[in-house]
């Protein structure tokens, strides 16, 4: 009788009994989702040892509470403190049941484990596995559905820094578009790995939270680590690309294009690009035979180019223009935009060629002819500069590098912007009007 | 610090060496080789009197010796024309590898290993590389990785017969090792086995986790790199040789031996062979969000086992195939993993294999899944189906069952599909069957699955008079009405294209009419709807089709069939079932068969008419049964 009292009934039905051999330190026990490291030895009731991490000479490691191990193990380990040693007696229905696990574990076997808790750590959800997003599950869920790309997500989030809660709200968004409603990237990445009904605590390093800038509204200093508690309330199934027929794909793609345009109007370039890219990836590979697909594809690439230009990513913008021109070699807008990019990244000859082609196609295009002039001017300038540079080179070498560098010309970039900003604005407006915004 | 120490050590050795003496030694070796005095060269480093003095000079001349003697002599021409010279150079290379500048020779060996033109050359360089890696020890794991990649690159690029990728039958499988290129590949694998053995032993002795380290180190270190290497070697091309490795087969082939030894070594390195399963979901379910601005690249993961290039998922699947199907699970492996967890993670891996192009990998995928199904002791809860992997797995599996050109794969696939569905609890079985019937296109497979549902209800009848929810009432109605008894395009449906499922549907109706007199399932409530949606239009469609084909036949007999030829083409395509094209269902009339003569046309028409007649027979029989049973029911209720 006294022996029985020492055993703690973990399952409530006597199926999993724990007997502490050595008390652990502290009060904390591992949360679900943690990676737990421990030593164990499993025996049958007659004392036959069927499994032991000790004999493997390496601790056993597993994610707690995810059903990776037999029920009794998950249940027992979750109650252990650091350094604790205990016996765990597991009835068959919490272990291998009526069937056993031949040959080592016979049918209907009660198993006795001797456990020693070595430690645990939160689950690393960061893409680089560098600990920048660490999760501990506060409340598990028996559901297994998680949000996939494009799926509708409903969650409750609460963010804190050093114990001070700076935001708490319900959020609803399409997975992948969290940044539109200021859900930080770390939370969004973690949500993908959460099941419906689950509540988790996330420790998020700055690069997946508010970055080097911090956040004034929330009074978050630069490079701050934040902690979020997130409950995934519900999520949709997401689009299942594989199931879509060509027409459905086109429709779905158009929907994403629409989304992209909305973000574009809100000047959220990054999300606009993301949506346009999704649109692009969804489009069927029939651009060469299907006019409509081609049209959407051209417009999408063209819009991505514009977004990149807005972000000052001129190389990327140029790539997109190239993609448009591969589909439609005489696309005036793409040529014009590529010209602008080339001009900005100082590929002057290429820029000139682009603008000249625009004029060839649309002789009345004034903006292009202006740009031709700028290009020619710049080419001339740069040639002069080169000349000067080479001419000076030898004298300078002779002068033993007294002057380290030739005085720099005013920055091409800024000058270009100076000249063209007003003009480009007018031009952009004109373009949009002219095409009834099909491009965006 | 390390670099400095290394340099100092090198300096130490060099100070012992005498440049003049070293130069003389180099000359001497070259002279001896010209004189073909190969034993003389060996004596220089083997005889107790000479060895010590001469090896002392080696650090100074190792690279010269390599470039002037070994590099040129370790080649195919020398191997075939002057084998003794080749052997001698090979031995010299191994000796000098101990003293040459580590990185310089290592780079050289990596290049040479990759470019090796034959097994002999490959082996010679591999021996040197082994010495170099032993010298390298645990330092600079990246260098170790590059070396191993060179070895793998060479193996990967060996020419192989096309049929390995296209599929081969059991008889071919038995003779596979006799094929010259396969023999060469296996010889390479065995050579690599010799190469890795001492290194492996060293790792198991030295690279042990210290007691203070609680968690497994998954970063790039020598032990992990070798683990990845062993598993990588289990993937292609070795995986292509594993078609039809049967459990009962007692032959121990070279493929067996190579696979076993690689699996065992990988397991020893991992400690817990199941460990990688914990990562499979992370690998197969979620894509890592690459983001250059945050430094997240393909290769930037701190956990080596998450990088596809280091540890290809198909190779991981082959590793578990070998552990489970090949019975290589070490006796010390943990016995606390939950069967459902194994089932779910293996589904990810099986799916990966099923989606590969090569039939041999698909075969292994099927065997792997078959095994894991066989060890499940309890029904899988239907909540598991919320995992996307089940849908993907079913899709891949049905593609093989329906369209694989390999008969054995289709058969095994169907068996696995059946076992897989049966592994779930009733609700799960229902969900899978319903989803498959709603999404599949393959007539025969749909017929089979409808039949399976009927069998399940039948079984439930026997077990208890009270049927589970999924076999009666609303769910039963949905299944029967929306999935089983379906005429896809109403009266206009192509009956021949849907013959299998229609036959099955009619049989199922007949079965329930006879079996469920008490209306436990609710069959008699659904029947009027089924009659309206399927039986009536089917009757009409049968009349139309029969009349059409008979008229067509007449026209062909009278030689006036030109206008019907397009239709005939479509029929023919359908009959050919285009299995060899796999992918999607045939019958869309895209690929034209050559024009056929009158006799063949008549034959096709005759067979079409026979099929329609069978269907008609079944249709009439089903109607009769329904009517009779219905009448009896009415009589009973009146009484």
PDB file of N, CA, C and O in Angstrom, chain A residues 35 37 40 50-51 56 60-61 67-70 73 96 99 104 113 118 120 127-129 143-146 185 192-193 207-208 240 242-243, chain B residues 209 214-216 270-272 278 285-286 288-289 294-296 300-302 306 332-338 340-341 344 377 386 391 395 439:
ATOM      1  N   UNK A  35      12.139  20.293 -28.066  1.00  0.00           N
ATOM      2  CA  UNK A  35      12.984  19.135 -28.303  1.00  0.00           C
ATOM      3  C   UNK A  35      13.546  18.702 -26.958  1.00  0.00           C
ATOM      4  O   UNK A  35      14.190  19.492 -26.275  1.00  0.00           O
ATOM      5  N   UNK A  37      15.773  16.057 -24.534  1.00  0.00           N
ATOM      6  CA  UNK A  37      16.871  15.094 -24.564  1.00  0.00           C
ATOM      7  C   UNK A  37      16.870  14.332 -23.244  1.00  0.00           C
ATOM      8  O   UNK A  37      16.837  14.944 -22.173  1.00  0.00           O
ATOM      9  N   UNK A  40      16.899   6.813 -21.412  1.00  0.00           N
ATOM     10  CA  UNK A  40      15.833   5.927 -20.962  1.00  0.00           C
ATOM     11  C   UNK A  40      16.271   4.476 -21.093  1.00  0.00           C
ATOM     12  O   UNK A  40      17.127   4.140 -21.913  1.00  0.00           O
ATOM     13  N   UNK A  50      14.286  -4.197 -23.246  1.00  0.00           N
ATOM     14  CA  UNK A  50      14.051  -4.276 -24.696  1.00  0.00           C
ATOM     15  C   UNK A  50      14.638  -3.102 -25.451  1.00  0.00           C
ATOM     16  O   UNK A  50      14.739  -3.122 -26.675  1.00  0.00           O
ATOM     17  N   UNK A  51      15.024  -2.074 -24.739  1.00  0.00           N
ATOM     18  CA  UNK A  51      15.513  -0.891 -25.443  1.00  0.00           C
ATOM     19  C   UNK A  51      16.175   0.044 -24.442  1.00  0.00           C
ATOM     20  O   UNK A  51      15.663   0.208 -23.328  1.00  0.00           O
ATOM     21  N   UNK A  56      23.088   2.616 -26.192  1.00  0.00           N
ATOM     22  CA  UNK A  56      23.501   3.228 -27.471  1.00  0.00           C
ATOM     23  C   UNK A  56      24.546   4.303 -27.238  1.00  0.00           C
ATOM     24  O   UNK A  56      25.123   4.850 -28.163  1.00  0.00           O
ATOM     25  N   UNK A  60      18.578  10.209 -26.010  1.00  0.00           N
ATOM     26  CA  UNK A  60      17.509  10.135 -27.000  1.00  0.00           C
ATOM     27  C   UNK A  60      16.855  11.509 -27.106  1.00  0.00           C
ATOM     28  O   UNK A  60      16.618  12.169 -26.108  1.00  0.00           O
ATOM     29  N   UNK A  61      16.581  11.894 -28.332  1.00  0.00           N
ATOM     30  CA  UNK A  61      16.083  13.250 -28.558  1.00  0.00           C
ATOM     31  C   UNK A  61      14.798  13.165 -29.369  1.00  0.00           C
ATOM     32  O   UNK A  61      14.749  12.458 -30.375  1.00  0.00           O
ATOM     33  N   UNK A  67       3.209  13.247 -30.752  1.00  0.00           N
ATOM     34  CA  UNK A  67       2.791  11.896 -31.134  1.00  0.00           C
ATOM     35  C   UNK A  67       3.884  11.114 -31.836  1.00  0.00           C
ATOM     36  O   UNK A  67       3.612  10.081 -32.433  1.00  0.00           O
ATOM     37  N   UNK A  68       5.122  11.597 -31.776  1.00  0.00           N
ATOM     38  CA  UNK A  68       6.200  10.850 -32.421  1.00  0.00           C
ATOM     39  C   UNK A  68       6.533   9.563 -31.664  1.00  0.00           C
ATOM     40  O   UNK A  68       7.002   8.598 -32.247  1.00  0.00           O
ATOM     41  N   UNK A  69       6.292   9.598 -30.353  1.00  0.00           N
ATOM     42  CA  UNK A  69       6.598   8.414 -29.539  1.00  0.00           C
ATOM     43  C   UNK A  69       5.303   7.885 -28.917  1.00  0.00           C
ATOM     44  O   UNK A  69       4.260   8.531 -29.003  1.00  0.00           O
ATOM     45  N   UNK A  70       5.384   6.720 -28.291  1.00  0.00           N
ATOM     46  CA  UNK A  70       4.172   6.137 -27.707  1.00  0.00           C
ATOM     47  C   UNK A  70       3.586   7.096 -26.663  1.00  0.00           C
ATOM     48  O   UNK A  70       4.314   7.864 -26.039  1.00  0.00           O
ATOM     49  N   UNK A  73       4.983   7.839 -23.157  1.00  0.00           N
ATOM     50  CA  UNK A  73       6.272   8.523 -23.151  1.00  0.00           C
ATOM     51  C   UNK A  73       6.056  10.028 -23.229  1.00  0.00           C
ATOM     52  O   UNK A  73       6.611  10.796 -22.451  1.00  0.00           O
ATOM     53  N   UNK A  96       2.113  -0.276 -26.785  1.00  0.00           N
ATOM     54  CA  UNK A  96       1.947  -0.934 -28.076  1.00  0.00           C
ATOM     55  C   UNK A  96       0.680  -1.774 -28.195  1.00  0.00           C
ATOM     56  O   UNK A  96       0.520  -2.523 -29.155  1.00  0.00           O
ATOM     57  N   UNK A  99      -1.441  -5.656 -29.911  1.00  0.00           N
ATOM     58  CA  UNK A  99      -0.596  -6.298 -30.919  1.00  0.00           C
ATOM     59  C   UNK A  99       0.869  -6.392 -30.487  1.00  0.00           C
ATOM     60  O   UNK A  99       1.610  -7.229 -30.973  1.00  0.00           O
ATOM     61  N   UNK A 104      10.363  -7.790 -30.099  1.00  0.00           N
ATOM     62  CA  UNK A 104      10.851  -7.455 -28.758  1.00  0.00           C
ATOM     63  C   UNK A 104       9.732  -7.265 -27.756  1.00  0.00           C
ATOM     64  O   UNK A 104       9.878  -7.601 -26.575  1.00  0.00           O
ATOM     65  N   UNK A 113       9.577   2.073 -17.982  1.00  0.00           N
ATOM     66  CA  UNK A 113      10.715   2.871 -18.440  1.00  0.00           C
ATOM     67  C   UNK A 113      11.388   3.539 -17.255  1.00  0.00           C
ATOM     68  O   UNK A 113      10.730   4.047 -16.345  1.00  0.00           O
ATOM     69  N   UNK A 118      17.490  15.133 -19.310  1.00  0.00           N
ATOM     70  CA  UNK A 118      18.756  15.855 -19.452  1.00  0.00           C
ATOM     71  C   UNK A 118      18.553  17.317 -19.814  1.00  0.00           C
ATOM     72  O   UNK A 118      19.355  18.171 -19.462  1.00  0.00           O
ATOM     73  N   UNK A 120      15.860  20.381 -22.296  1.00  0.00           N
ATOM     74  CA  UNK A 120      14.971  20.619 -23.434  1.00  0.00           C
ATOM     75  C   UNK A 120      15.223  22.004 -24.004  1.00  0.00           C
ATOM     76  O   UNK A 120      15.808  22.859 -23.338  1.00  0.00           O
ATOM     77  N   UNK A 127      14.037  29.552 -40.831  1.00  0.00           N
ATOM     78  CA  UNK A 127      14.483  28.911 -42.075  1.00  0.00           C
ATOM     79  C   UNK A 127      15.952  28.478 -42.027  1.00  0.00           C
ATOM     80  O   UNK A 127      16.315  27.494 -42.639  1.00  0.00           O
ATOM     81  N   UNK A 128      16.754  29.210 -41.307  1.00  0.00           N
ATOM     82  CA  UNK A 128      18.175  28.835 -41.265  1.00  0.00           C
ATOM     83  C   UNK A 128      18.518  27.968 -40.064  1.00  0.00           C
ATOM     84  O   UNK A 128      19.681  27.643 -39.848  1.00  0.00           O
ATOM     85  N   UNK A 129      17.529  27.623 -39.271  1.00  0.00           N
ATOM     86  CA  UNK A 129      17.777  26.840 -38.064  1.00  0.00           C
ATOM     87  C   UNK A 129      18.823  27.502 -37.187  1.00  0.00           C
ATOM     88  O   UNK A 129      19.704  26.846 -36.634  1.00  0.00           O
ATOM     89  N   UNK A 143      -6.001  18.605 -34.037  1.00  0.00           N
ATOM     90  CA  UNK A 143      -6.196  18.801 -35.474  1.00  0.00           C
ATOM     91  C   UNK A 143      -4.841  18.833 -36.167  1.00  0.00           C
ATOM     92  O   UNK A 143      -3.824  19.096 -35.529  1.00  0.00           O
ATOM     93  N   UNK A 144      -4.877  18.567 -37.460  1.00  0.00           N
ATOM     94  CA  UNK A 144      -3.578  18.530 -38.138  1.00  0.00           C
ATOM     95  C   UNK A 144      -3.492  19.497 -39.297  1.00  0.00           C
ATOM     96  O   UNK A 144      -2.530  19.489 -40.045  1.00  0.00           O
ATOM     97  N   UNK A 145      -4.506  20.311 -39.445  1.00  0.00           N
ATOM     98  CA  UNK A 145      -4.448  21.211 -40.596  1.00  0.00           C
ATOM     99  C   UNK A 145      -3.692  22.493 -40.259  1.00  0.00           C
ATOM    100  O   UNK A 145      -3.846  23.057 -39.200  1.00  0.00           O
ATOM    101  N   UNK A 146      -2.835  22.914 -41.198  1.00  0.00           N
ATOM    102  CA  UNK A 146      -2.071  24.148 -41.039  1.00  0.00           C
ATOM    103  C   UNK A 146      -2.282  24.994 -42.288  1.00  0.00           C
ATOM    104  O   UNK A 146      -2.602  24.464 -43.338  1.00  0.00           O
ATOM    105  N   UNK A 185       7.011  38.991 -39.977  1.00  0.00           N
ATOM    106  CA  UNK A 185       7.333  37.794 -40.751  1.00  0.00           C
ATOM    107  C   UNK A 185       7.505  36.556 -39.870  1.00  0.00           C
ATOM    108  O   UNK A 185       7.103  35.454 -40.241  1.00  0.00           O
ATOM    109  N   UNK A 192       2.587  28.863 -40.308  1.00  0.00           N
ATOM    110  CA  UNK A 192       2.531  27.780 -41.292  1.00  0.00           C
ATOM    111  C   UNK A 192       2.718  26.421 -40.624  1.00  0.00           C
ATOM    112  O   UNK A 192       2.269  25.404 -41.131  1.00  0.00           O
ATOM    113  N   UNK A 193       3.401  26.420 -39.481  1.00  0.00           N
ATOM    114  CA  UNK A 193       3.697  25.139 -38.837  1.00  0.00           C
ATOM    115  C   UNK A 193       2.789  24.888 -37.637  1.00  0.00           C
ATOM    116  O   UNK A 193       3.011  23.968 -36.858  1.00  0.00           O
ATOM    117  N   UNK A 207      15.502  40.116 -36.837  1.00  0.00           N
ATOM    118  CA  UNK A 207      15.433  40.077 -38.293  1.00  0.00           C
ATOM    119  C   UNK A 207      14.105  39.537 -38.801  1.00  0.00           C
ATOM    120  O   UNK A 207      13.720  39.808 -39.933  1.00  0.00           O
ATOM    121  N   UNK A 208      13.397  38.783 -37.979  1.00  0.00           N
ATOM    122  CA  UNK A 208      12.063  38.340 -38.372  1.00  0.00           C
ATOM    123  C   UNK A 208      10.977  39.119 -37.626  1.00  0.00           C
ATOM    124  O   UNK A 208       9.814  38.748 -37.640  1.00  0.00           O
ATOM    125  N   UNK A 240      -5.204  24.685 -54.347  1.00  0.00           N
ATOM    126  CA  UNK A 240      -4.527  23.446 -54.665  1.00  0.00           C
ATOM    127  C   UNK A 240      -4.188  23.482 -56.132  1.00  0.00           C
ATOM    128  O   UNK A 240      -4.992  23.145 -56.979  1.00  0.00           O
ATOM    129  N   UNK A 242      -2.434  21.871 -58.129  1.00  0.00           N
ATOM    130  CA  UNK A 242      -2.378  20.678 -58.987  1.00  0.00           C
ATOM    131  C   UNK A 242      -3.723  20.303 -59.563  1.00  0.00           C
ATOM    132  O   UNK A 242      -3.846  19.653 -60.560  1.00  0.00           O
ATOM    133  N   UNK A 243      -4.779  20.745 -58.890  1.00  0.00           N
ATOM    134  CA  UNK A 243      -6.091  20.302 -59.295  1.00  0.00           C
ATOM    135  C   UNK A 243      -6.675  21.177 -60.393  1.00  0.00           C
ATOM    136  O   UNK A 243      -7.641  20.824 -61.045  1.00  0.00           O
TER     137      UNK A 243
ATOM    138  N   UNK B 209      29.942  12.386 -29.201  1.00  0.00           N
ATOM    139  CA  UNK B 209      29.349  13.529 -28.514  1.00  0.00           C
ATOM    140  C   UNK B 209      29.821  13.550 -27.063  1.00  0.00           C
ATOM    141  O   UNK B 209      29.675  12.556 -26.347  1.00  0.00           O
ATOM    142  N   UNK B 214      24.155  18.122 -24.534  1.00  0.00           N
ATOM    143  CA  UNK B 214      22.858  17.459 -24.352  1.00  0.00           C
ATOM    144  C   UNK B 214      22.187  17.165 -25.679  1.00  0.00           C
ATOM    145  O   UNK B 214      21.586  16.121 -25.868  1.00  0.00           O
ATOM    146  N   UNK B 215      22.295  18.114 -26.615  1.00  0.00           N
ATOM    147  CA  UNK B 215      21.562  17.944 -27.870  1.00  0.00           C
ATOM    148  C   UNK B 215      22.484  17.552 -29.016  1.00  0.00           C
ATOM    149  O   UNK B 215      23.667  17.879 -29.029  1.00  0.00           O
ATOM    150  N   UNK B 216      21.894  16.890 -29.942  1.00  0.00           N
ATOM    151  CA  UNK B 216      22.600  16.441 -31.134  1.00  0.00           C
ATOM    152  C   UNK B 216      23.112  17.640 -31.925  1.00  0.00           C
ATOM    153  O   UNK B 216      22.418  18.636 -32.100  1.00  0.00           O
ATOM    154  N   UNK B 270      24.329   7.776 -37.274  1.00  0.00           N
ATOM    155  CA  UNK B 270      23.168   8.505 -36.759  1.00  0.00           C
ATOM    156  C   UNK B 270      22.877   8.163 -35.304  1.00  0.00           C
ATOM    157  O   UNK B 270      22.311   8.956 -34.564  1.00  0.00           O
ATOM    158  N   UNK B 271      23.259   6.967 -34.881  1.00  0.00           N
ATOM    159  CA  UNK B 271      22.915   6.528 -33.521  1.00  0.00           C
ATOM    160  C   UNK B 271      21.478   6.035 -33.493  1.00  0.00           C
ATOM    161  O   UNK B 271      21.215   4.855 -33.406  1.00  0.00           O
ATOM    162  N   UNK B 272      20.540   6.956 -33.574  1.00  0.00           N
ATOM    163  CA  UNK B 272      19.131   6.595 -33.674  1.00  0.00           C
ATOM    164  C   UNK B 272      18.745   6.634 -35.149  1.00  0.00           C
ATOM    165  O   UNK B 272      18.627   7.709 -35.728  1.00  0.00           O
ATOM    166  N   UNK B 278      12.216  12.523 -37.907  1.00  0.00           N
ATOM    167  CA  UNK B 278      11.739  13.732 -37.244  1.00  0.00           C
ATOM    168  C   UNK B 278      11.841  14.944 -38.160  1.00  0.00           C
ATOM    169  O   UNK B 278      11.153  15.940 -37.962  1.00  0.00           O
ATOM    170  N   UNK B 285       7.036  18.774 -46.125  1.00  0.00           N
ATOM    171  CA  UNK B 285       5.763  19.470 -46.025  1.00  0.00           C
ATOM    172  C   UNK B 285       5.904  20.967 -46.249  1.00  0.00           C
ATOM    173  O   UNK B 285       5.064  21.596 -46.863  1.00  0.00           O
ATOM    174  N   UNK B 286       6.968  21.524 -45.715  1.00  0.00           N
ATOM    175  CA  UNK B 286       7.122  22.975 -45.815  1.00  0.00           C
ATOM    176  C   UNK B 286       8.336  23.344 -46.632  1.00  0.00           C
ATOM    177  O   UNK B 286       9.404  22.761 -46.453  1.00  0.00           O
ATOM    178  N   UNK B 288      11.326  25.773 -47.319  1.00  0.00           N
ATOM    179  CA  UNK B 288      12.059  26.796 -46.580  1.00  0.00           C
ATOM    180  C   UNK B 288      11.901  28.123 -47.305  1.00  0.00           C
ATOM    181  O   UNK B 288      12.004  28.186 -48.518  1.00  0.00           O
ATOM    182  N   UNK B 289      11.626  29.159 -46.537  1.00  0.00           N
ATOM    183  CA  UNK B 289      11.443  30.461 -47.171  1.00  0.00           C
ATOM    184  C   UNK B 289      12.811  31.090 -47.431  1.00  0.00           C
ATOM    185  O   UNK B 289      13.432  31.630 -46.531  1.00  0.00           O
ATOM    186  N   UNK B 294      17.899  38.133 -45.781  1.00  0.00           N
ATOM    187  CA  UNK B 294      18.082  37.631 -44.413  1.00  0.00           C
ATOM    188  C   UNK B 294      19.131  36.525 -44.369  1.00  0.00           C
ATOM    189  O   UNK B 294      19.269  35.826 -43.370  1.00  0.00           O
ATOM    190  N   UNK B 295      19.814  36.354 -45.455  1.00  0.00           N
ATOM    191  CA  UNK B 295      20.866  35.341 -45.487  1.00  0.00           C
ATOM    192  C   UNK B 295      20.332  33.924 -45.513  1.00  0.00           C
ATOM    193  O   UNK B 295      20.999  32.993 -45.071  1.00  0.00           O
ATOM    194  N   UNK B 296      19.109  33.749 -45.996  1.00  0.00           N
ATOM    195  CA  UNK B 296      18.567  32.392 -46.076  1.00  0.00           C
ATOM    196  C   UNK B 296      18.708  31.876 -47.505  1.00  0.00           C
ATOM    197  O   UNK B 296      18.004  32.326 -48.410  1.00  0.00           O
ATOM    198  N   UNK B 300      22.174  27.502 -46.586  1.00  0.00           N
ATOM    199  CA  UNK B 300      22.566  28.227 -45.378  1.00  0.00           C
ATOM    200  C   UNK B 300      22.014  27.623 -44.088  1.00  0.00           C
ATOM    201  O   UNK B 300      22.296  28.129 -43.014  1.00  0.00           O
ATOM    202  N   UNK B 301      21.238  26.544 -44.199  1.00  0.00           N
ATOM    203  CA  UNK B 301      20.661  25.979 -42.982  1.00  0.00           C
ATOM    204  C   UNK B 301      21.754  25.469 -42.042  1.00  0.00           C
ATOM    205  O   UNK B 301      22.713  24.840 -42.464  1.00  0.00           O
ATOM    206  N   UNK B 302      21.567  25.758 -40.756  1.00  0.00           N
ATOM    207  CA  UNK B 302      22.529  25.283 -39.759  1.00  0.00           C
ATOM    208  C   UNK B 302      22.396  23.772 -39.573  1.00  0.00           C
ATOM    209  O   UNK B 302      23.296  23.140 -39.061  1.00  0.00           O
ATOM    210  N   UNK B 306      18.830  19.204 -43.358  1.00  0.00           N
ATOM    211  CA  UNK B 306      17.667  19.834 -43.994  1.00  0.00           C
ATOM    212  C   UNK B 306      17.985  20.318 -45.405  1.00  0.00           C
ATOM    213  O   UNK B 306      17.125  20.851 -46.091  1.00  0.00           O
ATOM    214  N   UNK B 332      19.685  -2.414 -31.883  1.00  0.00           N
ATOM    215  CA  UNK B 332      19.696  -1.426 -30.805  1.00  0.00           C
ATOM    216  C   UNK B 332      18.793  -0.225 -31.083  1.00  0.00           C
ATOM    217  O   UNK B 332      18.740   0.702 -30.283  1.00  0.00           O
ATOM    218  N   UNK B 333      18.105  -0.228 -32.212  1.00  0.00           N
ATOM    219  CA  UNK B 333      17.283   0.937 -32.548  1.00  0.00           C
ATOM    220  C   UNK B 333      16.184   1.147 -31.517  1.00  0.00           C
ATOM    221  O   UNK B 333      15.694   0.179 -30.938  1.00  0.00           O
ATOM    222  N   UNK B 334      15.813   2.412 -31.274  1.00  0.00           N
ATOM    223  CA  UNK B 334      14.768   2.680 -30.271  1.00  0.00           C
ATOM    224  C   UNK B 334      13.470   1.967 -30.594  1.00  0.00           C
ATOM    225  O   UNK B 334      13.122   1.784 -31.761  1.00  0.00           O
ATOM    226  N   UNK B 335      12.774   1.582 -29.522  1.00  0.00           N
ATOM    227  CA  UNK B 335      11.478   0.931 -29.720  1.00  0.00           C
ATOM    228  C   UNK B 335      10.395   1.722 -29.027  1.00  0.00           C
ATOM    229  O   UNK B 335       9.532   1.172 -28.363  1.00  0.00           O
ATOM    230  N   UNK B 336      10.482   3.032 -29.167  1.00  0.00           N
ATOM    231  CA  UNK B 336       9.444   3.824 -28.503  1.00  0.00           C
ATOM    232  C   UNK B 336       8.728   4.739 -29.481  1.00  0.00           C
ATOM    233  O   UNK B 336       7.906   5.543 -29.082  1.00  0.00           O
ATOM    234  N   UNK B 337       9.033   4.623 -30.750  1.00  0.00           N
ATOM    235  CA  UNK B 337       8.325   5.463 -31.714  1.00  0.00           C
ATOM    236  C   UNK B 337       6.902   4.937 -31.920  1.00  0.00           C
ATOM    237  O   UNK B 337       6.670   3.730 -31.946  1.00  0.00           O
ATOM    238  N   UNK B 338       5.978   5.887 -32.079  1.00  0.00           N
ATOM    239  CA  UNK B 338       4.586   5.511 -32.242  1.00  0.00           C
ATOM    240  C   UNK B 338       4.339   5.050 -33.674  1.00  0.00           C
ATOM    241  O   UNK B 338       4.798   5.697 -34.610  1.00  0.00           O
ATOM    242  N   UNK B 340       1.835   5.253 -35.564  1.00  0.00           N
ATOM    243  CA  UNK B 340       1.167   6.227 -36.434  1.00  0.00           C
ATOM    244  C   UNK B 340       2.152   7.278 -36.948  1.00  0.00           C
ATOM    245  O   UNK B 340       2.064   7.736 -38.090  1.00  0.00           O
ATOM    246  N   UNK B 341       3.084   7.651 -36.084  1.00  0.00           N
ATOM    247  CA  UNK B 341       4.105   8.609 -36.525  1.00  0.00           C
ATOM    248  C   UNK B 341       4.924   8.016 -37.670  1.00  0.00           C
ATOM    249  O   UNK B 341       5.182   8.669 -38.680  1.00  0.00           O
ATOM    250  N   UNK B 344       2.853   8.050 -40.859  1.00  0.00           N
ATOM    251  CA  UNK B 344       2.703   9.359 -41.498  1.00  0.00           C
ATOM    252  C   UNK B 344       3.991   9.836 -42.150  1.00  0.00           C
ATOM    253  O   UNK B 344       3.990  10.345 -43.274  1.00  0.00           O
ATOM    254  N   UNK B 377      -0.742  -1.722 -36.018  1.00  0.00           N
ATOM    255  CA  UNK B 377      -1.545  -2.678 -35.270  1.00  0.00           C
ATOM    256  C   UNK B 377      -2.940  -2.147 -35.007  1.00  0.00           C
ATOM    257  O   UNK B 377      -3.861  -2.902 -34.752  1.00  0.00           O
ATOM    258  N   UNK B 386      -6.142  14.938 -42.376  1.00  0.00           N
ATOM    259  CA  UNK B 386      -6.013  16.393 -42.551  1.00  0.00           C
ATOM    260  C   UNK B 386      -4.636  16.762 -43.075  1.00  0.00           C
ATOM    261  O   UNK B 386      -4.419  17.852 -43.578  1.00  0.00           O
ATOM    262  N   UNK B 391      -3.288  13.114 -49.440  1.00  0.00           N
ATOM    263  CA  UNK B 391      -3.854  13.420 -50.749  1.00  0.00           C
ATOM    264  C   UNK B 391      -2.780  13.242 -51.828  1.00  0.00           C
ATOM    265  O   UNK B 391      -3.005  12.611 -52.857  1.00  0.00           O
ATOM    266  N   UNK B 395      -2.660  10.417 -54.784  1.00  0.00           N
ATOM    267  CA  UNK B 395      -2.607  10.845 -56.181  1.00  0.00           C
ATOM    268  C   UNK B 395      -1.455  10.154 -56.913  1.00  0.00           C
ATOM    269  O   UNK B 395      -1.630   9.611 -58.005  1.00  0.00           O
ATOM    270  N   UNK B 439     -12.242  12.541 -57.614  1.00  0.00           N
ATOM    271  CA  UNK B 439     -11.177  13.205 -58.369  1.00  0.00           C
ATOM    272  C   UNK B 439     -10.552  12.333 -59.460  1.00  0.00           C
ATOM    273  O   UNK B 439      -9.983  12.872 -60.396  1.00  0.00           O
TER     274      UNK B 439
END
